[in-house]
Coordinates of C-alpha atoms in Angstrom, one line a residue:
M1 CA 105.8 99.3 92.3
C2 CA 106.2 103.0 91.5
G3 CA 103.3 105.4 91.1
I4 CA 102.2 107.6 88.2
I5 CA 99.7 110.4 88.0
G6 CA 99.0 112.7 85.1
Y7 CA 96.5 115.7 84.9
L8 CA 95.2 117.8 82.1
G9 CA 92.5 120.4 82.8
K10 CA 91.9 123.9 84.0
R11 CA 92.8 123.6 87.7
S12 CA 96.3 123.8 89.2
A13 CA 98.2 120.7 88.2
Q14 CA 100.5 121.0 91.1
S15 CA 97.8 120.4 93.7
I16 CA 96.2 117.6 91.9
L17 CA 99.5 115.8 91.2
L18 CA 100.6 116.1 94.8
S19 CA 97.2 114.7 96.0
G20 CA 97.5 111.8 93.6
L21 CA 101.1 111.1 94.6
K22 CA 100.1 110.9 98.3
K23 CA 97.5 108.3 97.5
L24 CA 100.1 106.3 95.5
E25 CA 102.9 106.7 98.1
Y26 CA 102.3 103.1 99.3
R27 CA 103.6 101.9 95.9
G28 CA 107.0 103.4 96.2
Y29 CA 108.6 106.0 98.4
D30 CA 112.3 106.7 97.9
S31 CA 111.8 109.8 95.8
A32 CA 109.1 111.8 94.1
G33 CA 108.7 114.5 91.5
V34 CA 106.4 116.4 89.1
A35 CA 106.8 118.1 85.7
I36 CA 104.3 120.8 84.7
V37 CA 103.9 122.7 81.4
S38 CA 104.0 126.4 82.1
D39 CA 104.1 129.2 79.5
G40 CA 105.6 127.0 76.8
N41 CA 108.2 125.6 79.1
L42 CA 108.6 122.5 81.3
Q43 CA 109.1 123.0 85.0
V44 CA 110.5 120.0 86.9
K45 CA 110.9 119.5 90.6
K46 CA 112.0 116.2 92.1
M47 CA 113.5 115.1 95.4
A48 CA 114.7 112.1 97.3
G49 CA 112.7 110.9 100.3
K50 CA 109.1 111.2 101.2
I51 CA 106.5 113.1 99.2
S52 CA 106.3 115.6 102.1
N53 CA 109.8 116.8 101.1
L54 CA 108.6 117.6 97.6
E55 CA 105.4 119.1 98.9
N56 CA 107.3 121.5 101.2
A57 CA 109.6 122.5 98.4
L58 CA 106.6 123.3 96.1
I59 CA 104.9 125.3 98.8
D60 CA 108.0 127.5 99.1
S61 CA 108.3 127.7 95.3
P62 CA 105.0 126.8 93.6
M63 CA 104.7 125.8 89.9
S64 CA 102.0 127.2 87.7
G65 CA 100.2 125.3 84.9
S66 CA 97.3 123.0 84.4
V67 CA 99.0 120.1 82.6
G68 CA 101.6 117.8 84.2
V69 CA 102.8 114.4 85.3
G70 CA 104.0 113.1 88.7
H71 CA 105.8 110.1 90.0
T72 CA 106.7 108.3 93.3
R73 CA 109.6 106.0 92.9
W74 CA 110.9 102.6 94.1
A75 CA 114.4 102.3 92.9
T76 CA 115.5 99.6 90.4
H77 CA 118.2 101.2 88.4
G78 CA 120.3 103.9 90.3
K79 CA 120.3 104.9 93.9
P80 CA 117.5 106.8 95.4
D81 CA 118.5 110.5 95.1
D82 CA 117.3 113.7 93.5
V83 CA 119.0 113.0 90.1
N84 CA 117.6 109.6 89.7
A85 CA 114.1 110.6 90.7
H86 CA 111.4 111.0 88.0
P87 CA 110.4 112.9 85.9
H88 CA 113.3 112.7 83.5
S89 CA 113.7 115.2 80.7
S90 CA 115.3 115.3 77.2
C91 CA 118.5 117.2 76.4
N92 CA 116.6 120.2 75.1
N93 CA 114.0 120.1 78.0
K94 CA 111.2 119.8 75.5
F95 CA 110.0 116.5 76.8
S96 CA 109.4 115.1 80.4
L97 CA 108.5 111.5 81.2
V98 CA 107.6 109.3 84.2
H99 CA 108.0 105.6 84.0
N100 CA 107.1 102.4 85.9
G101 CA 108.9 99.1 84.9
I102 CA 112.3 98.0 83.6
I103 CA 113.8 98.6 80.2
E104 CA 115.9 95.6 79.4
N105 CA 117.8 97.0 76.4
Y106 CA 118.5 100.4 77.9
R107 CA 122.3 99.9 77.7
E108 CA 122.3 99.4 73.9
L109 CA 119.8 102.3 73.4
K110 CA 121.9 104.5 75.7
T111 CA 125.1 103.8 73.8
S112 CA 123.4 104.5 70.5
L113 CA 121.9 107.8 71.8
E114 CA 125.2 108.9 73.2
T115 CA 126.9 108.5 69.8
K116 CA 124.2 110.9 68.5
G117 CA 125.2 113.6 71.1
H118 CA 122.6 112.9 73.8
H119 CA 123.9 113.6 77.3
F120 CA 122.6 111.6 80.3
T121 CA 122.4 112.9 83.8
S122 CA 121.0 109.9 85.8
E123 CA 121.8 106.2 86.4
T124 CA 118.3 105.1 85.5
D125 CA 117.0 103.0 82.6
T126 CA 114.1 105.4 82.4
E127 CA 116.1 108.4 81.1
V128 CA 116.8 106.4 77.9
I129 CA 113.1 106.6 77.0
V130 CA 112.7 110.4 77.1
H131 CA 115.9 110.8 75.0
L132 CA 114.6 108.3 72.6
I133 CA 111.3 110.2 72.2
G134 CA 113.3 113.4 71.6
E135 CA 115.2 111.6 68.8
Q136 CA 112.0 110.8 66.9
S137 CA 109.9 113.1 64.7
G138 CA 106.3 114.1 64.3
S139 CA 103.7 114.8 67.0
L140 CA 104.1 113.8 70.6
R141 CA 101.9 110.8 70.0
D142 CA 104.0 109.8 66.9
R143 CA 107.2 110.2 68.8
V144 CA 106.1 108.0 71.7
Q145 CA 104.7 105.4 69.3
S146 CA 108.0 105.2 67.5
A147 CA 110.0 105.1 70.7
V148 CA 108.0 102.3 72.4
N149 CA 108.5 100.1 69.4
L150 CA 112.3 100.3 70.0
I151 CA 112.0 99.4 73.7
E152 CA 112.3 95.9 75.2
G153 CA 111.0 95.3 78.7
T154 CA 108.1 96.5 80.8
F155 CA 106.8 100.0 81.1
A156 CA 103.9 102.3 81.8
I157 CA 104.9 105.9 80.8
G158 CA 103.4 109.3 80.9
V159 CA 104.9 112.0 78.7
I160 CA 104.4 115.8 78.3
S161 CA 105.9 118.2 75.8
A162 CA 106.5 121.9 75.9
D163 CA 105.6 122.0 72.2
E164 CA 102.2 120.5 72.8
P165 CA 101.2 122.0 76.1
N166 CA 97.7 120.6 76.1
T167 CA 98.6 116.9 75.5
I168 CA 99.6 114.0 77.6
V169 CA 100.6 110.7 76.0
G170 CA 100.7 107.4 78.0
A171 CA 101.7 103.9 76.9
R172 CA 101.8 100.5 78.6
R173 CA 103.5 97.1 78.3
G174 CA 103.5 94.9 81.3
S175 CA 102.8 97.6 83.9
P176 CA 99.4 98.9 84.9
M177 CA 97.9 102.1 83.6
I178 CA 94.5 103.6 83.7
V179 CA 92.8 106.7 82.3
G180 CA 90.0 108.7 83.8
S181 CA 88.0 111.7 82.5
T182 CA 85.4 114.2 83.6
D183 CA 84.1 117.4 82.1
G184 CA 87.1 119.2 80.8
E185 CA 89.6 117.1 82.8
K186 CA 91.7 114.1 81.9
F187 CA 93.7 111.8 84.2
L188 CA 96.4 109.2 83.8
A189 CA 97.5 106.9 86.6
S190 CA 99.1 103.7 87.6
D191 CA 96.4 102.8 90.2
I192 CA 92.8 103.7 91.0
P193 CA 93.2 105.6 94.4
A194 CA 95.2 108.4 92.6
I195 CA 92.1 109.6 90.7
L196 CA 89.2 108.2 92.6
E197 CA 88.5 111.6 94.2
Y198 CA 87.8 113.0 90.8
T199 CA 86.2 110.2 88.8
R200 CA 85.0 106.7 89.2
D201 CA 84.8 105.8 85.5
V202 CA 88.2 104.5 84.2
I203 CA 89.6 102.9 81.1
Y204 CA 92.2 100.2 81.5
L205 CA 95.0 100.2 79.0
E206 CA 96.0 96.7 77.8
D207 CA 99.6 95.8 76.9
N208 CA 100.9 97.5 73.7
E209 CA 98.3 100.3 73.9
L210 CA 98.9 104.0 73.8
V211 CA 96.6 106.8 74.9
T212 CA 96.6 110.4 73.8
L213 CA 94.8 112.9 76.2
N214 CA 93.9 116.4 75.2
E215 CA 91.2 118.9 76.0
S216 CA 88.6 117.3 73.7
Q217 CA 89.2 113.6 73.7
V218 CA 90.8 110.4 74.9
E219 CA 92.2 108.4 72.0
V220 CA 93.6 104.9 72.4
T221 CA 95.6 103.2 69.7
D222 CA 97.8 100.1 69.5
F223 CA 101.6 100.5 69.0
N224 CA 101.0 100.4 65.2
G225 CA 98.7 103.4 65.3
N226 CA 95.4 101.5 64.9
Q227 CA 92.5 102.9 66.9
V228 CA 91.2 100.8 69.8
E229 CA 87.7 101.2 71.1
K230 CA 87.6 101.2 74.9
K231 CA 84.6 101.3 77.3
P232 CA 85.0 102.9 80.8
R233 CA 84.4 100.7 83.9
H234 CA 82.7 102.2 86.9
I235 CA 84.6 101.8 90.2
D236 CA 82.4 101.5 93.4
W237 CA 85.2 102.2 95.9
N238 CA 84.5 105.1 98.1
P239 CA 87.4 107.7 98.4
V240 CA 86.8 107.8 102.1
A241 CA 88.0 104.2 102.2
A242 CA 91.5 105.4 101.4
R243 CA 91.7 107.6 104.5
K244 CA 92.8 106.7 108.0
E245 CA 89.4 107.6 109.6
G246 CA 91.0 108.3 113.0
Y247 CA 93.4 105.4 113.1
K248 CA 97.1 106.2 113.5
H249 CA 98.1 104.0 110.6
F250 CA 96.4 102.6 107.5
M251 CA 97.6 99.1 108.6
H252 CA 95.8 99.4 111.9
K253 CA 92.7 100.6 110.2
E254 CA 92.8 97.8 107.7
I255 CA 93.3 95.1 110.4
H256 CA 90.1 96.4 112.0
E257 CA 88.3 96.4 108.6
Q258 CA 88.7 92.7 108.2
S259 CA 85.4 91.7 109.6
Q260 CA 83.7 93.8 106.9
A261 CA 86.2 92.6 104.2
V262 CA 85.6 88.9 104.8
S263 CA 81.8 89.6 105.1
D264 CA 81.9 91.3 101.7
T265 CA 83.9 88.5 100.1
I266 CA 81.3 86.0 101.4
R267 CA 78.2 88.0 100.7
S268 CA 79.1 88.8 97.1
R269 CA 79.0 85.1 96.0
R270 CA 76.8 82.9 98.1
F271 CA 76.5 79.4 96.7
K272 CA 73.4 79.0 94.6
T273 CA 71.7 75.8 93.7
E274 CA 73.9 75.5 90.6
G275 CA 77.1 76.4 92.4
L276 CA 79.4 79.4 93.0
S277 CA 78.7 82.7 91.3
W278 CA 81.8 83.9 89.3
D279 CA 82.6 87.6 89.1
E280 CA 83.9 87.4 85.6
G281 CA 84.1 84.6 83.0
T282 CA 83.0 81.1 83.7
L283 CA 84.2 77.5 83.8
E284 CA 82.5 74.5 82.2
E285 CA 82.0 71.4 84.4
T286 CA 83.4 69.2 81.7
T287 CA 86.6 71.3 81.7
V288 CA 87.0 71.0 85.4
K289 CA 86.3 67.3 85.5
E290 CA 89.2 66.8 83.0
V291 CA 91.7 68.6 85.1
D292 CA 94.4 66.2 86.4
K293 CA 96.6 68.7 88.3
I294 CA 96.3 72.1 89.9
F295 CA 99.0 74.8 90.3
I296 CA 98.3 77.8 92.5
V297 CA 100.8 80.6 91.5
A298 CA 101.4 83.5 93.9
C299 CA 104.0 85.6 95.7
G300 CA 104.6 86.6 99.3
T301 CA 101.6 86.8 101.5
S302 CA 99.4 85.5 98.7
S303 CA 101.5 82.3 98.5
Y304 CA 100.8 81.6 102.2
A305 CA 97.0 82.0 101.6
S306 CA 97.5 79.6 98.7
R307 CA 99.3 77.1 101.0
V308 CA 96.3 77.1 103.3
A309 CA 94.1 76.4 100.4
K310 CA 96.2 73.4 99.4
Y311 CA 95.7 71.9 102.9
L312 CA 91.9 72.5 102.7
W313 CA 91.4 71.3 99.2
E314 CA 93.4 68.1 99.6
D315 CA 90.6 66.9 101.9
Y316 CA 88.3 66.4 98.9
L317 CA 90.2 67.0 95.7
T318 CA 92.0 63.8 94.9
I319 CA 94.4 65.3 92.3
P320 CA 97.9 66.8 92.8
I321 CA 97.8 70.4 94.0
E322 CA 101.0 72.4 94.0
V323 CA 101.6 75.9 95.3
E324 CA 104.2 77.7 93.2
L325 CA 106.1 81.0 93.7
G326 CA 105.6 83.0 90.6
S327 CA 109.3 84.0 90.4
E328 CA 110.2 80.3 90.3
F329 CA 107.3 78.9 88.3
R330 CA 107.9 81.2 85.4
Y331 CA 111.4 79.8 84.7
R332 CA 110.7 76.1 85.4
N333 CA 109.3 73.5 83.1
P334 CA 106.3 72.2 85.1
P335 CA 104.1 69.5 83.5
L336 CA 101.5 71.9 82.0
D337 CA 99.0 71.0 79.4
K338 CA 95.3 71.4 78.5
N339 CA 94.3 69.4 81.5
S340 CA 96.1 71.7 84.0
L341 CA 94.3 74.2 86.1
V342 CA 96.4 77.2 87.1
I343 CA 95.1 79.6 89.7
G344 CA 96.8 83.1 90.1
V345 CA 96.4 84.8 93.5
S346 CA 97.4 88.4 93.7
Q347 CA 96.0 91.3 95.8
S348 CA 96.9 93.9 93.1
G349 CA 96.3 91.7 90.1
E350 CA 99.5 93.2 88.7
T351 CA 102.3 91.1 90.3
A352 CA 104.8 90.7 87.5
D353 CA 106.0 87.2 88.4
T354 CA 102.5 85.9 88.9
L355 CA 101.3 87.3 85.6
A356 CA 104.3 85.8 83.8
G357 CA 103.5 82.4 85.4
L358 CA 99.9 82.7 84.1
E359 CA 101.2 83.6 80.6
K360 CA 103.4 80.5 80.6
A361 CA 100.4 78.4 81.7
R362 CA 98.1 79.9 79.0
D363 CA 100.7 79.2 76.3
S364 CA 100.5 75.5 77.3
G365 CA 96.7 75.4 76.9
A366 CA 96.0 75.4 80.7
T367 CA 92.7 76.8 82.1
I368 CA 93.3 79.9 84.2
I369 CA 91.4 81.2 87.3
S370 CA 92.5 84.4 89.1
V371 CA 91.8 85.6 92.6
P372 CA 92.6 89.3 92.7
N373 CA 91.3 92.2 94.8
V374 CA 91.5 95.0 92.2
L375 CA 88.7 95.3 89.7
G376 CA 89.9 95.2 86.1
S377 CA 93.5 94.5 87.0
T378 CA 95.7 92.8 84.4
I379 CA 95.4 89.3 85.9
T380 CA 91.6 89.3 85.2
R381 CA 92.2 89.8 81.5
R382 CA 94.5 86.7 81.5
S383 CA 91.9 84.5 83.1
D384 CA 89.0 82.2 82.0
A385 CA 87.2 82.9 85.3
V386 CA 87.7 85.5 88.1
L387 CA 86.9 85.4 91.8
Y388 CA 87.4 88.8 93.5
T389 CA 88.2 89.1 97.2
H390 CA 86.3 92.4 97.6
A391 CA 88.6 93.6 100.4
G392 CA 88.4 97.2 99.1
P393 CA 91.5 99.4 98.7
E394 CA 94.4 98.3 100.9
I395 CA 96.9 101.1 101.4
G396 CA 99.3 99.7 104.0
V397 CA 102.1 97.9 102.3
A398 CA 101.9 94.8 104.5
S399 CA 98.8 92.9 103.5
T400 CA 96.2 92.3 106.2
K401 CA 92.6 92.4 105.0
A402 CA 93.6 91.2 101.5
F403 CA 95.1 88.1 103.1
T404 CA 92.2 87.1 105.2
S405 CA 89.8 87.8 102.3
Q406 CA 92.0 85.5 100.1
L407 CA 91.6 82.8 102.7
I408 CA 87.8 83.1 102.4
A409 CA 87.7 83.3 98.6
L410 CA 90.1 80.3 98.2
S411 CA 87.9 78.3 100.5
L412 CA 84.9 79.0 98.4
L413 CA 86.9 78.3 95.2
G414 CA 88.0 74.9 96.5
L415 CA 84.4 73.9 97.3
E416 CA 83.3 74.9 93.8
L417 CA 86.0 72.9 92.2
G418 CA 85.0 69.9 94.4
R419 CA 81.4 70.4 93.5
M420 CA 82.1 70.6 89.7
R421 CA 84.3 67.5 89.8
G422 CA 81.6 65.6 91.7
A423 CA 84.0 65.1 94.7
I424 CA 81.4 66.6 97.0
A425 CA 77.6 66.9 96.5
N426 CA 76.0 70.3 95.8
S427 CA 74.3 70.1 99.3
E428 CA 77.6 69.4 101.0
A429 CA 79.3 72.3 99.2
R430 CA 76.6 74.7 100.3
E431 CA 76.8 73.3 103.9
R432 CA 80.6 73.8 104.0
A433 CA 80.3 77.2 102.5
S434 CA 77.7 78.2 105.1
V435 CA 80.4 77.6 107.8
L436 CA 82.2 80.7 106.5
D437 CA 79.2 82.9 107.6
K438 CA 80.7 82.7 111.1
A439 CA 83.9 84.4 109.9
P440 CA 83.0 88.1 110.4
A441 CA 81.9 87.5 114.0
L442 CA 85.0 85.5 114.8
V443 CA 87.2 88.2 113.4
R444 CA 85.5 90.8 115.6
E445 CA 86.0 88.6 118.6
Q446 CA 89.7 88.5 118.0
L447 CA 90.0 92.2 117.4
D448 CA 88.3 92.8 120.8
T449 CA 91.3 91.1 122.5
E450 CA 93.8 93.7 121.2
A451 CA 94.7 95.0 124.7
K452 CA 96.2 91.6 125.5
I453 CA 98.3 91.7 122.3
V454 CA 99.5 95.2 123.2
E455 CA 100.8 93.9 126.6
L456 CA 102.6 91.1 124.8
A457 CA 104.2 93.5 122.4
E458 CA 105.4 95.7 125.2
S459 CA 107.1 92.6 126.8
Y460 CA 108.9 91.5 123.6
Y461 CA 109.4 94.4 121.2
E462 CA 113.1 94.7 122.1
K463 CA 113.9 91.2 121.0
E464 CA 115.9 90.8 117.8
N465 CA 114.9 87.3 116.8
F466 CA 111.7 85.3 116.8
L467 CA 110.8 81.8 115.8
F468 CA 107.3 80.8 114.7
L469 CA 106.1 77.2 114.7
G470 CA 103.0 75.5 113.3
R471 CA 101.9 72.3 111.7
D472 CA 99.5 71.2 109.0
I473 CA 97.1 74.1 108.1
L474 CA 98.7 76.4 110.7
Y475 CA 102.2 76.1 109.2
P476 CA 101.4 78.7 106.4
I477 CA 100.0 81.0 109.1
A478 CA 103.3 80.7 111.0
L479 CA 105.0 81.7 107.8
E480 CA 102.6 84.7 107.5
G481 CA 103.2 85.7 111.1
A482 CA 106.9 85.7 110.7
L483 CA 106.7 87.6 107.5
K484 CA 104.5 90.3 109.1
L485 CA 106.9 90.7 111.9
K486 CA 109.9 91.0 109.5
E487 CA 108.1 93.5 107.3
I488 CA 106.8 95.8 110.0
S489 CA 109.4 95.7 112.8
Y490 CA 112.6 94.7 111.0
I491 CA 113.0 91.9 113.6
H492 CA 114.6 88.8 112.2
A493 CA 111.9 86.1 112.2
E494 CA 111.7 82.6 110.8
A495 CA 108.9 80.1 110.6
Y496 CA 109.1 76.3 110.5
P497 CA 106.8 73.3 110.5
A498 CA 107.0 72.3 114.2
G499 CA 108.1 68.8 113.3
E500 CA 111.2 70.2 111.7
L501 CA 112.4 71.9 114.9
K502 CA 114.8 69.1 115.8
H503 CA 116.3 69.1 112.2
G504 CA 118.3 72.3 112.7
P505 CA 116.3 75.3 114.1
I506 CA 116.5 73.9 117.6
A507 CA 120.1 75.1 117.7
L508 CA 118.9 78.7 117.8
I509 CA 116.8 78.3 121.0
D510 CA 118.0 79.7 124.3
E511 CA 116.6 82.0 126.9
R512 CA 116.7 85.0 124.6
M513 CA 114.7 83.4 121.8
P514 CA 110.8 84.0 121.8
V515 CA 109.1 81.1 120.1
V516 CA 105.5 81.7 118.9
A517 CA 103.7 78.4 118.7
L518 CA 100.3 77.9 117.0
I519 CA 98.4 74.9 118.4
T520 CA 94.9 73.7 117.3
K521 CA 92.9 70.8 118.5
N522 CA 91.8 70.4 114.8
S523 CA 95.2 68.9 113.8
V524 CA 98.2 67.0 115.2
Y525 CA 97.7 68.6 118.6
D526 CA 99.8 66.1 120.6
K527 CA 102.7 66.4 118.2
V528 CA 102.9 70.2 118.4
F529 CA 102.6 70.0 122.2
S530 CA 105.6 67.7 122.2
N531 CA 107.6 70.1 120.0
I532 CA 106.9 73.0 122.5
E533 CA 108.2 70.8 125.3
E534 CA 111.4 70.6 123.4
V535 CA 111.6 74.4 123.3
R536 CA 111.0 74.7 127.0
A537 CA 113.7 72.2 127.8
R538 CA 116.1 74.6 126.2
K539 CA 114.8 77.6 128.1
G540 CA 113.1 79.3 125.1
K541 CA 110.4 81.8 125.8
V542 CA 107.1 80.2 124.6
I543 CA 104.2 82.3 123.3
V544 CA 101.3 80.0 122.6
L545 CA 98.2 80.8 120.5
T546 CA 95.8 77.9 120.9
D547 CA 92.1 76.9 120.6
D548 CA 92.7 74.3 123.3
L549 CA 90.4 75.6 126.1
S550 CA 91.1 72.7 128.5
G551 CA 93.9 74.6 130.3
E552 CA 96.5 71.9 129.5
V553 CA 98.6 74.3 127.5
E554 CA 99.0 76.8 130.3
N555 CA 101.6 74.5 131.9
I556 CA 104.0 74.9 128.9
A557 CA 103.4 78.6 127.9
D558 CA 105.1 81.7 129.2
E559 CA 102.4 83.7 127.4
L560 CA 99.1 82.3 126.4
I561 CA 96.6 83.8 123.8
P562 CA 93.4 81.7 123.9
L563 CA 91.4 81.4 120.7
P564 CA 87.9 80.0 120.2
R565 CA 87.4 76.5 118.8
T566 CA 85.9 76.5 115.4
Q567 CA 85.8 74.4 112.2
K568 CA 89.1 73.6 110.4
T569 CA 88.2 76.0 107.5
L570 CA 88.1 79.0 109.9
T571 CA 91.1 78.1 112.1
P572 CA 93.7 79.8 109.9
L573 CA 91.6 83.0 109.9
I574 CA 91.3 83.4 113.7
F575 CA 95.0 82.6 114.3
T576 CA 96.0 85.3 111.8
I577 CA 94.4 88.2 113.6
P578 CA 96.5 88.2 116.8
L579 CA 99.7 87.7 114.7
Q580 CA 98.9 90.8 112.6
L581 CA 98.2 92.8 115.8
L582 CA 101.4 91.6 117.4
A583 CA 103.5 92.6 114.4
Y584 CA 101.8 96.0 114.2
H585 CA 102.2 96.9 117.9
I586 CA 105.8 95.7 118.0
G587 CA 106.5 97.8 114.9
V588 CA 104.9 100.9 116.5
L589 CA 106.9 100.4 119.7
R590 CA 110.1 100.1 117.7
G591 CA 109.3 103.4 115.9
T592 CA 109.2 101.9 112.4
D593 CA 107.1 103.2 109.5
V594 CA 104.5 100.5 109.6
D595 CA 102.5 101.7 106.6
Q596 CA 105.5 102.0 104.4
P597 CA 108.3 99.7 105.6
R598 CA 111.7 100.3 104.2
N599 CA 112.6 98.7 100.8
L600 CA 109.1 97.4 100.3
A601 CA 106.3 98.4 97.9
K602 CA 102.7 97.4 97.8
S603 CA 102.5 96.1 94.2
V604 CA 105.5 94.3 92.9
T605 CA 105.1 95.1 89.2
V606 CA 108.8 94.5 88.2
E607 CA 110.7 91.2 88.2

């Protein structure tokens, strides 16, 4: 959830570190800092708040040097302030360190170090690591290797030393870390956008691997010191994709990129005669035919895309399908075995709870499929087969184009599973998949109605509570709509299956309560219509999104957003767009930071 950047080269480390931190600010934002080696000493500057605070301070008092590390933080241990910000330094100021993750045995380590005379200045678990490194002996690489073998928990760390001014050492266990290099320059980072401006060839560190960067080489070893051969992977993302391109916010830009994102997700893997084209790995038909239960493991927005998939897949997959929250699945004892298929859905591919759930499944002998957005992310290396969403980099914390791309990818995945199991014929799978070709145009059509959504936002942005209702395949979209509004505007919003209205939520309804109802002719139309009548009878303000073009709904709606009729597979997609725009414009009108909502981070890489 935090961001790491390291630089070793001939240019000013300060400017490159700040540039990298700005590109990682979506991962965490409550404080930021840099440490740079200068004339045999370590200079450290760190501040609470936005990166702009740190940048302004460094403009007033610049730091020289061409080797350093930087960090943007999302607090886990210790309040967000200057002292708890990273980097942290050893007692003798010989070592500085940045860290993503959580150290589980930091209390025991801290007590032991204090008995040896170490003095701690922060409330963080991170500071323990740098003191532990200072307590070891040998080269910087040797010290880090010794220290990480004493640590329990998850971490990605970058370390510099005043005694070895031309070296950076990084290590990883459970948190992402990548390495990049060009002529005479080396980079360390937690995520691709931080270094994409400088290089597109990156090395992904695996768990329990350590990297040593110096002027002449990049050396990767395991935590026992054994050398590991690594091959760089080429990243096709364009750095321009991580800029706003004239939009006021990344979120708005990414909402408008959805037509292209879903198009890329479809185009990259059209059904061939023999079936779906996997991005990485493969599955044997015999394996899929033996599957007797499916678990889809995800968190947050990805879990709602997974719920949509469950509704779609149940039309032709006659085996149990469960959608599981990663944070719950990892600690339960579900009936997993070699005949289980477990599908991990994660935009970043680094979501800690989802990864832990897949590890649990793998230990049971289950087959693993992953649906990530980030090339080479950890989840892909835990999977037998991978289906990327190809949404491109998503900078806004609240997921938009990644979600709609997941809807497309999961639709394709379900058809492939049905085809492989013989539940649907090859020709039918191709025919159903071809329906998705309409998706880009339908998305563009919904984006063209934005002016109507702006008017709606202007009428309702001062409300403090919203209720979202949907049934069947639109219930997960109601959940997603409520989540987006909560994330972006800080308005309290809840979502329910419309049929559950009378089982409690109806008590909330009065003339001050806006109710957003999603109604489709594709499913239980009459039932939802009746539920909305119940809201009107209690003077609730009804905002209806519907693909019923007969005009019947106009009689029960205070506000009406008409949507085009389309096949069931595409219905969730077209209902999503106006809900995203509504959340965005309400957030803007309320003056919130829509790209970086308070207390949230893009990639949840800690438990």
